[in-house]
PDB file of C-alpha atoms in Angstrom:
ATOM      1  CA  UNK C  42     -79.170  18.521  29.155  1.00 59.00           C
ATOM      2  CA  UNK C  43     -75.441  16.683  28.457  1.00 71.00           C
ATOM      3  CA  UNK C  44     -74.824  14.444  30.468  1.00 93.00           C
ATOM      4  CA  UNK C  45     -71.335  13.136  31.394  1.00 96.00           C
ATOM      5  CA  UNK C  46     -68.919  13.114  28.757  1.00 97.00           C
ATOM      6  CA  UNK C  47     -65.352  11.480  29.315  1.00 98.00           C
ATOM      7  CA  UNK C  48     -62.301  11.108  26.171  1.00 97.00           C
ATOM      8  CA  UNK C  49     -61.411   9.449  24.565  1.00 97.00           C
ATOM      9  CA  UNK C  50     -63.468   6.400  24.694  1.00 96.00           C
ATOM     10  CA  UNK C  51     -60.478   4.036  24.268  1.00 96.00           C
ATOM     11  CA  UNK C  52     -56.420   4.326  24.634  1.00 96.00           C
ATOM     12  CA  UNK C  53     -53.437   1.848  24.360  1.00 98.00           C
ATOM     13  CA  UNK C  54     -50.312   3.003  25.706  1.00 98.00           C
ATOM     14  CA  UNK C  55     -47.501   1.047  26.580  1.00 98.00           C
ATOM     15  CA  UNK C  56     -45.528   0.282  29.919  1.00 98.00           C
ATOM     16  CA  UNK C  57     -43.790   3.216  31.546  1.00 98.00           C
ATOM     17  CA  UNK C  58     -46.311   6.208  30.145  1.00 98.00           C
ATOM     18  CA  UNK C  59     -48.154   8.391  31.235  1.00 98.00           C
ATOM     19  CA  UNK C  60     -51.933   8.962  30.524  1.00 98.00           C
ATOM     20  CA  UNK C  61     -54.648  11.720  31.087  1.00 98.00           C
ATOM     21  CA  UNK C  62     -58.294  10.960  30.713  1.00 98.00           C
ATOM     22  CA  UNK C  63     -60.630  13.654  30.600  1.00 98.00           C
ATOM     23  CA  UNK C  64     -64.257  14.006  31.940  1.00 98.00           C
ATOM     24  CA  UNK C  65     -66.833  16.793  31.584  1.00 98.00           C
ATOM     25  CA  UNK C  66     -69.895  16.816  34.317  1.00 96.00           C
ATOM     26  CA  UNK C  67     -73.187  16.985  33.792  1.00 94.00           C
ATOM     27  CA  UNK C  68     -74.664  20.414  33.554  1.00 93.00           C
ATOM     28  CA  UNK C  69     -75.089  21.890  37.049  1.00 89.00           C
ATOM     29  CA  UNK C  70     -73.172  19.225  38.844  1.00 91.00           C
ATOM     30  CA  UNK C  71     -69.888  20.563  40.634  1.00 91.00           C
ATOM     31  CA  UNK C  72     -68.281  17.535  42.265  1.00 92.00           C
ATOM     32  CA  UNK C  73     -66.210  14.515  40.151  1.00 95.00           C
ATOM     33  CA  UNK C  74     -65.207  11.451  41.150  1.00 95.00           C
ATOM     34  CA  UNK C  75     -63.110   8.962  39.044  1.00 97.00           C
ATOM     35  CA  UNK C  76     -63.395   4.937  39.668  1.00 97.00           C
ATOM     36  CA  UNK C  77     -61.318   2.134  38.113  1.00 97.00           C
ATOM     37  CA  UNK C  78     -63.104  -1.373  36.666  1.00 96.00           C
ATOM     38  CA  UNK C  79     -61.152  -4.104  36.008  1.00 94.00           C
ATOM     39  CA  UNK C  80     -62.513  -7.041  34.205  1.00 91.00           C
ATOM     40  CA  UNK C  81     -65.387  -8.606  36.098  1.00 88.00           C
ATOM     41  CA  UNK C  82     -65.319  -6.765  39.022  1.00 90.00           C
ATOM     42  CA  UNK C  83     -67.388  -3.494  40.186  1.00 92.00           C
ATOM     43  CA  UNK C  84     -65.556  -0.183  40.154  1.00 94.00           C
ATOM     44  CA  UNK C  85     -63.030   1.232  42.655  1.00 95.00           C
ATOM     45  CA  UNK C  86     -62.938   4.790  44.097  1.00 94.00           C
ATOM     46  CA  UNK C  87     -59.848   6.413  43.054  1.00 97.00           C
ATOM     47  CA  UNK C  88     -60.943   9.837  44.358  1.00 95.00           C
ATOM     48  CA  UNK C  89     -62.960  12.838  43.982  1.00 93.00           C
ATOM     49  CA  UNK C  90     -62.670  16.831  43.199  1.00 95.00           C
ATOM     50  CA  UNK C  91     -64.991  19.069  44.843  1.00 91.00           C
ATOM     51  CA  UNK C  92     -64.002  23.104  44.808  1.00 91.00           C
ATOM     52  CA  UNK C  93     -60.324  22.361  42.714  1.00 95.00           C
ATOM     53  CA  UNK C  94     -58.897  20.285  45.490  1.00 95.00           C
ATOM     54  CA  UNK C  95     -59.053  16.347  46.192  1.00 94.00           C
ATOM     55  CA  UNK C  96     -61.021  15.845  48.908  1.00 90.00           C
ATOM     56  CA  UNK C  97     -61.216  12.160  49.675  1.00 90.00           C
ATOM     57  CA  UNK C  98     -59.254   9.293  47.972  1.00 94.00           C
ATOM     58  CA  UNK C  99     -59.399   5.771  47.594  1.00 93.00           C
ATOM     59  CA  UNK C 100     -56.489   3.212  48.289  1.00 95.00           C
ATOM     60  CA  UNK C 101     -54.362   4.296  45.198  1.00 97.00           C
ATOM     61  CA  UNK C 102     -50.883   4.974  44.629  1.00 97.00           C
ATOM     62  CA  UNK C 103     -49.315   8.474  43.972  1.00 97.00           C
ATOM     63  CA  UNK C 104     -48.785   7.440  40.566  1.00 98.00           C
ATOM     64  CA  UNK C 105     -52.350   8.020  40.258  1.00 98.00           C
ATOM     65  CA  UNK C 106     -53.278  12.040  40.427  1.00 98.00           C
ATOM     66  CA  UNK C 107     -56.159  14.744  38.980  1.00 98.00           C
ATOM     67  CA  UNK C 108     -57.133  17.954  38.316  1.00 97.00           C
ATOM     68  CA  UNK C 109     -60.610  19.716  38.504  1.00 98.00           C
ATOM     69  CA  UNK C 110     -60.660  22.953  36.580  1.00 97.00           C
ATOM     70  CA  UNK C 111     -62.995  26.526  37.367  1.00 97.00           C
ATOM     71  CA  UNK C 112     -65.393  24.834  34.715  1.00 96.00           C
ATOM     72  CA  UNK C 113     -65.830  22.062  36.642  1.00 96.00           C
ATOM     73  CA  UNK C 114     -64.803  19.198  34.823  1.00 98.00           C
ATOM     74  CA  UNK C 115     -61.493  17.201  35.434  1.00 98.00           C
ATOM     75  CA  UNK C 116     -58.755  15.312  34.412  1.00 98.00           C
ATOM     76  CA  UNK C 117     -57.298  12.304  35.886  1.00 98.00           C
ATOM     77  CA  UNK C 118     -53.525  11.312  35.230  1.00 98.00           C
ATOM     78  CA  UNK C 119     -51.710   8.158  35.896  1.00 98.00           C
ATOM     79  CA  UNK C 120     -47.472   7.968  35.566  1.00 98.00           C
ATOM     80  CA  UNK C 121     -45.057   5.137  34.497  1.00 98.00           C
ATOM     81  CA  UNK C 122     -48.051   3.098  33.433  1.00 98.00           C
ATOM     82  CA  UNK C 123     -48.568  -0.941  34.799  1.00 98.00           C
ATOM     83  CA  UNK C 124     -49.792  -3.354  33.155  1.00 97.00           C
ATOM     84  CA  UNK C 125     -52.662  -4.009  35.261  1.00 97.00           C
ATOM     85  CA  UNK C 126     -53.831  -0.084  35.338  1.00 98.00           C
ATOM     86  CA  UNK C 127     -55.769  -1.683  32.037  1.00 98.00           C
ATOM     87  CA  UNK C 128     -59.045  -0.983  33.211  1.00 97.00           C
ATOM     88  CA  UNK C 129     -62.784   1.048  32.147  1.00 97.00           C
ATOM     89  CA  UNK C 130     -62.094   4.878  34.198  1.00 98.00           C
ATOM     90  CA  UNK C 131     -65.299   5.625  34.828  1.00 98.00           C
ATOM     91  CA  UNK C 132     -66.287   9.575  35.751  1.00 97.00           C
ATOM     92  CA  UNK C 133     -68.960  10.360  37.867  1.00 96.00           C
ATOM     93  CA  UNK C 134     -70.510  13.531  38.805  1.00 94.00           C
ATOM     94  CA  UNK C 135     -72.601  14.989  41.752  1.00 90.00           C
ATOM     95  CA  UNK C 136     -74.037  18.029  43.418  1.00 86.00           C
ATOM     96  CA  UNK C 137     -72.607  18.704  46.670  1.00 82.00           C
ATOM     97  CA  UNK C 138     -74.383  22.036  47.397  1.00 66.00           C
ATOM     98  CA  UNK C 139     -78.163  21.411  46.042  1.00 57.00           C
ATOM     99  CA  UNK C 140     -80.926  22.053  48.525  1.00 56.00           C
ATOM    100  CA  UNK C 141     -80.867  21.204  51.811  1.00 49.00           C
ATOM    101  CA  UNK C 142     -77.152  20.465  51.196  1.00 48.00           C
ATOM    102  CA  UNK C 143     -75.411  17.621  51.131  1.00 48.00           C
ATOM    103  CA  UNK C 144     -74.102  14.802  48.448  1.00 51.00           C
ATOM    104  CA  UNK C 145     -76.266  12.967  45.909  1.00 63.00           C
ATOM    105  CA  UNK C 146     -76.291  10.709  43.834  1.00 81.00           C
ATOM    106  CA  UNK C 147     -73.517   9.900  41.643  1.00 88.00           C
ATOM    107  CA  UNK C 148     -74.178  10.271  37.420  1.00 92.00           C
ATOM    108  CA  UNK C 149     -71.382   8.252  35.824  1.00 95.00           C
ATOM    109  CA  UNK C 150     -70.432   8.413  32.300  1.00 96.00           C
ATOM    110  CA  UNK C 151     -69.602   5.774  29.922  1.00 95.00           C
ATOM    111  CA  UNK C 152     -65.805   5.541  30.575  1.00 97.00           C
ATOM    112  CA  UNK C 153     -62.486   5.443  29.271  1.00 97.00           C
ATOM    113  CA  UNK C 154     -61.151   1.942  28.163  1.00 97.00           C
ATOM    114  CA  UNK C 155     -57.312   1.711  28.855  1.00 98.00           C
ATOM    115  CA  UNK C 156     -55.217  -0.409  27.650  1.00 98.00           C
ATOM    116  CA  UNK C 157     -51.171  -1.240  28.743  1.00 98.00           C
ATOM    117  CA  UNK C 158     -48.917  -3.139  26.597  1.00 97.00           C
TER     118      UNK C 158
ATOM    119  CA  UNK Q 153     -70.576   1.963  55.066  1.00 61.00           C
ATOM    120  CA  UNK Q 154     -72.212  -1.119  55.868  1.00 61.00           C
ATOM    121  CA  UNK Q 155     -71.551  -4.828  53.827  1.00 86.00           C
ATOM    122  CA  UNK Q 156     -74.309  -5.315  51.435  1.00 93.00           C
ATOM    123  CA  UNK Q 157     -74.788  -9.380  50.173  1.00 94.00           C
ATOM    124  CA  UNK Q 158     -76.654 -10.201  47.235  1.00 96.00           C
ATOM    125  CA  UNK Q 159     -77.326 -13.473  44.666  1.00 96.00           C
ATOM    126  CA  UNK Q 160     -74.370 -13.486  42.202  1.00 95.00           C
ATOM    127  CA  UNK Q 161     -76.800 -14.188  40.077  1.00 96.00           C
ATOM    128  CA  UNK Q 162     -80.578 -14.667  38.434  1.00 97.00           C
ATOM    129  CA  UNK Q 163     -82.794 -15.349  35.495  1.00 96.00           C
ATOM    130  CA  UNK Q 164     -85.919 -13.383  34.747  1.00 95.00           C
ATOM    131  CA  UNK Q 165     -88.757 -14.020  32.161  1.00 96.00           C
ATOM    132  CA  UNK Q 166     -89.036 -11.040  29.584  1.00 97.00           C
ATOM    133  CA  UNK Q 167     -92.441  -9.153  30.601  1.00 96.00           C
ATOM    134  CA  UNK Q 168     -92.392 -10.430  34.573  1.00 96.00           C
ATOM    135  CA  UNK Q 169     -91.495  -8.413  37.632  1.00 97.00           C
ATOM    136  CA  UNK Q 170     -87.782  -8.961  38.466  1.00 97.00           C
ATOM    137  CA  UNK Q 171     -87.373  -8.961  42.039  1.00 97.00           C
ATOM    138  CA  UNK Q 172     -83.389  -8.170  43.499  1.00 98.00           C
ATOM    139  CA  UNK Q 173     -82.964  -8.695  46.805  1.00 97.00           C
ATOM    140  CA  UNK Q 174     -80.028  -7.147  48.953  1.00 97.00           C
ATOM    141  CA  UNK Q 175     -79.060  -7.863  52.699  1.00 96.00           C
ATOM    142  CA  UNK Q 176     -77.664  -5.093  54.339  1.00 94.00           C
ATOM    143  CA  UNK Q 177     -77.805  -6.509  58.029  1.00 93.00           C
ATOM    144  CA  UNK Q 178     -75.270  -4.031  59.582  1.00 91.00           C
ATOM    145  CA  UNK Q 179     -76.857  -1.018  58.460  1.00 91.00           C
ATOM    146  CA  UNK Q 180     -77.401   2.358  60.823  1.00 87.00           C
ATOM    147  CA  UNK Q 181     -79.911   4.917  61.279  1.00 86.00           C
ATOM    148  CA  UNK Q 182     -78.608   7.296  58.719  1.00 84.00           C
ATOM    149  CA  UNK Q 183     -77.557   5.192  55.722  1.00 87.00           C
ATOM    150  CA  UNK Q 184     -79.219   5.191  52.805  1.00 89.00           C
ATOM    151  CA  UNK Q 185     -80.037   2.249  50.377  1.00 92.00           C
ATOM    152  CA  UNK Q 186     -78.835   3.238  47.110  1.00 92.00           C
ATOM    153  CA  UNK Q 187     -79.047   0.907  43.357  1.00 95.00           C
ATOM    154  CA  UNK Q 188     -77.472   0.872  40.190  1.00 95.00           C
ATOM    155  CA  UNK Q 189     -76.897  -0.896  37.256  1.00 97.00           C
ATOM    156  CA  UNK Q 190     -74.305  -1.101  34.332  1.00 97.00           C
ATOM    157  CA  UNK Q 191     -75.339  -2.352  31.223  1.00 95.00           C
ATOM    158  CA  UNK Q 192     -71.998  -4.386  29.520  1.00 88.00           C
ATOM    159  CA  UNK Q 193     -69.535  -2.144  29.049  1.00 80.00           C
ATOM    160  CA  UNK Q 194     -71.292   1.040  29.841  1.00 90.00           C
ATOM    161  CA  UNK Q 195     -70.987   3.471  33.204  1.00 94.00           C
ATOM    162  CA  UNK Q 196     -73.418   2.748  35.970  1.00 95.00           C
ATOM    163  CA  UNK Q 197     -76.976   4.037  36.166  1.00 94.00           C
ATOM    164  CA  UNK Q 198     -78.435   5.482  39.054  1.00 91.00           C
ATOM    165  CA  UNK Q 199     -81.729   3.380  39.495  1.00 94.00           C
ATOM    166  CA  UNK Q 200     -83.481   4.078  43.192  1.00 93.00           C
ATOM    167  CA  UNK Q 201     -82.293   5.061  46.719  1.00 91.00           C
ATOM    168  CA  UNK Q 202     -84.423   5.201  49.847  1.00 91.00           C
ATOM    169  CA  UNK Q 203     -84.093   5.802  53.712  1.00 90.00           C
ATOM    170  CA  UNK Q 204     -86.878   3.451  55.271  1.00 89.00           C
ATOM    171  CA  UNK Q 205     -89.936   4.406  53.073  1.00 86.00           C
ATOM    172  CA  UNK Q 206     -90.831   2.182  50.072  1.00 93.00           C
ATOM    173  CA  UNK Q 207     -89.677   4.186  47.097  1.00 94.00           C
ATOM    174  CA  UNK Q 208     -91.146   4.164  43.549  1.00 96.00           C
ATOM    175  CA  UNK Q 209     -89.793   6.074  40.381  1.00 94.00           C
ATOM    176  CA  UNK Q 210     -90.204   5.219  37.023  1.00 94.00           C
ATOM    177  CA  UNK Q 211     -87.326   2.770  36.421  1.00 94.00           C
ATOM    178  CA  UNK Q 212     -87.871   0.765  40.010  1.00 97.00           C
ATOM    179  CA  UNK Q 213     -89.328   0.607  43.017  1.00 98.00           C
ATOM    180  CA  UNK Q 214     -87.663  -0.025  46.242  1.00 97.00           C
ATOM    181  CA  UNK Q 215     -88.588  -1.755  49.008  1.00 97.00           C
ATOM    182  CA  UNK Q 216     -87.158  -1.940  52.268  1.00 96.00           C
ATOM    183  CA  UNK Q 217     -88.273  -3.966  55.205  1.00 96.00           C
ATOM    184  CA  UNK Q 218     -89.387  -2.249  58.586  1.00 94.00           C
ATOM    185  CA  UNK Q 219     -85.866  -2.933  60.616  1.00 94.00           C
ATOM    186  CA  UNK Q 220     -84.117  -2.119  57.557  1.00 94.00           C
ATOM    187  CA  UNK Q 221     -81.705  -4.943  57.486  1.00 94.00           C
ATOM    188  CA  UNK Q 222     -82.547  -6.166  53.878  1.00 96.00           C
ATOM    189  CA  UNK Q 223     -84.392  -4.501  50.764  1.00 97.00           C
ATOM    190  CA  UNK Q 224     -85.832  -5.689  47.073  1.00 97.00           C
ATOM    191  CA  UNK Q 225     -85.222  -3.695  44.076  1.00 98.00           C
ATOM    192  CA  UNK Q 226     -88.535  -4.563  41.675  1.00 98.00           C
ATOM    193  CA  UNK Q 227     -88.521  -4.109  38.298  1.00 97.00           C
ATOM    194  CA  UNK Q 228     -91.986  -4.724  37.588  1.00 96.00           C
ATOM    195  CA  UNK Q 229     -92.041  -5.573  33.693  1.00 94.00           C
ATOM    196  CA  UNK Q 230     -88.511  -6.704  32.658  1.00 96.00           C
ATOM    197  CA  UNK Q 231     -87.147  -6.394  29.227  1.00 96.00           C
ATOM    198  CA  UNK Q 232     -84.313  -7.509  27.616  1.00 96.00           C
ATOM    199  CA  UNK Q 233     -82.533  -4.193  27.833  1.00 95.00           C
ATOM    200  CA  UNK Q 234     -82.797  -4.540  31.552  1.00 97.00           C
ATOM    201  CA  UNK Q 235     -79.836  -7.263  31.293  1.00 97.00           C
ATOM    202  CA  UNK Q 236     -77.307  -6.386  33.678  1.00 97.00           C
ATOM    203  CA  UNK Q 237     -75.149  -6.015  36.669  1.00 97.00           C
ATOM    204  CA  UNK Q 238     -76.951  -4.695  39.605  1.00 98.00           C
ATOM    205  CA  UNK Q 239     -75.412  -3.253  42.654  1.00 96.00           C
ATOM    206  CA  UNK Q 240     -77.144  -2.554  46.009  1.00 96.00           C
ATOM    207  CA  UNK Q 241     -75.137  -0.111  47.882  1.00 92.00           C
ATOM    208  CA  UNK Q 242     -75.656   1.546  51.084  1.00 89.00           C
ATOM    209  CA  UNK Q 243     -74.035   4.487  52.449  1.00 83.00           C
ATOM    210  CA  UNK Q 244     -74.645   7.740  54.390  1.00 73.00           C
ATOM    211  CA  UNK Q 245     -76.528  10.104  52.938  1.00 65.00           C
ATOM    212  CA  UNK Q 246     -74.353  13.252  54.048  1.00 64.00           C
ATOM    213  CA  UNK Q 247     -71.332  12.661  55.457  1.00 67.00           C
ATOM    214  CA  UNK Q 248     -67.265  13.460  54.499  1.00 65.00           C
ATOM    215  CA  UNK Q 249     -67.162   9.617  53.326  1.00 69.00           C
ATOM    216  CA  UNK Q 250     -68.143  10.669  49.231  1.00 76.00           C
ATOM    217  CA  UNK Q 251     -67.411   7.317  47.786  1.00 83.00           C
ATOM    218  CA  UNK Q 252     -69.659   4.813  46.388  1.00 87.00           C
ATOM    219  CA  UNK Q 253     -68.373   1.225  47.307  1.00 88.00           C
ATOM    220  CA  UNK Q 254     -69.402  -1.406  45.300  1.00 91.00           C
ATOM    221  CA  UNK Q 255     -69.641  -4.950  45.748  1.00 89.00           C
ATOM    222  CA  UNK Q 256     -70.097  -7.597  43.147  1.00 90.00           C
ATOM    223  CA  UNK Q 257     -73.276  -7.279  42.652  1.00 94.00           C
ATOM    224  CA  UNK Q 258     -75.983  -9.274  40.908  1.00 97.00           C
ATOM    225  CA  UNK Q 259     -76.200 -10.207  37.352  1.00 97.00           C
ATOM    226  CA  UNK Q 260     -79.437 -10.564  35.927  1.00 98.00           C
ATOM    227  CA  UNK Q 261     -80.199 -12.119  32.678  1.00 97.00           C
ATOM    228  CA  UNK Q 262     -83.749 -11.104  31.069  1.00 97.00           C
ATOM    229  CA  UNK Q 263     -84.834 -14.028  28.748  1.00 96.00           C
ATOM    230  CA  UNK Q 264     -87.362 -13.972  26.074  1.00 94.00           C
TER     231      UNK Q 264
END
């Protein structure tokens, strides 16, 4: 059973880009959520795909957007790249409709080091 | 979600039970007690999560006092692999608030 698969494990791209990370769910799972990590601090909910659509984000500018495709998985892309977007994008996926209903817990995967120069 | 505290952090003998405590004074009726870990440089791990019973799987076991204001995460024969950053997180169990929130969290260091 895969478990969650993000690429490519590590990017450098320079001020002013633009950048799309990719992440693959867990088999079965049909929710994503993407979180940011800056050095020595815990990770940051960017937001999270359920059904194709965003359905709850974090406090994140508009440069910051995603995708989720019919398969499930998801892309996230950020514009006109900072400096301090350097960070570990972590994926994380999660059932929304197992039994009884409701949200579980989250399975991350091992994350996308970025790098701006 | 309510504000969780915990130790920034602690030392543990290889082969002893490593005991985390979290505080999570604020917390309601239907939020849930969740942990994880992240190994350096690696994507958290889902360890535990529990309600108001004392939980047990085979990572952890999770134990949360009666009024439910503070819990201990107890890993009962630590190895060095188990060095990392632990998070205690609480949240509701089904609601339309999806996100995780974490905190600092504690770092433990296993030593042989």
């Amino acid at each position: 059973d895969a478990g969650v698969t993000q690429s490519p494990t590590h990017l450098i791209k320079t001020r002013g880009q633009q950048v799309t990370l990719r992440c693959s769910p867990k088999s079965g799972h049909d929710t994503v959520s993407w979180y940011q990590q800056a050095l020595g601090q815990g990770p940051q909910f960017i937001f999270q795909y359920y059904e194709e659509e965003e359905r709850q984000r974090g406090n994140f500018p508009d440069r910051f957007s995603g995708h989720q495709f019919p398969n499930y998985s998801s892309e996230l892309n950020v514009n006109a790249l900072l400096l301090g977007d350097s960070a570990l994008y972590l994926c994380a996926s999660s059932l929304t409709h197992g039994p009884g209903g409701g949200t579980y817990e989250q399975y991350f995967g091992p994350g996308t080091r970025l790098t701006v120069t | 979600d309510a504000k969780t505290t915990q130790p920034t952090s602690m030392d543990c003998a290889e082969g002893r039970a490593a005991n985390l405590p979290c505080n999570h004074s604020t917390i309601s009726g239907n939020e849930y007690v969740y942990w994880y870990r992240q190994i350096h440089s690696q994507g958290p791990q889902y360890i535990i999560h529990g309600l108001k019973n004392n939980e047990t799987n085979e990572m952890a076991s999770l134990i949360i006092t009666e009024d439910r204001k503070s819990s201990t995460l107890i890993l009962p024969h630590a190895t060095l692999r188990d060095t990392a950053v632990y998070y205690c997180i609480v949240r509701v169990g089904r609601s339309n608030d999806y996100k995780l929130s974490f905190g600092a969290g504690t770092t433990v260091t296993v030593r042989a």
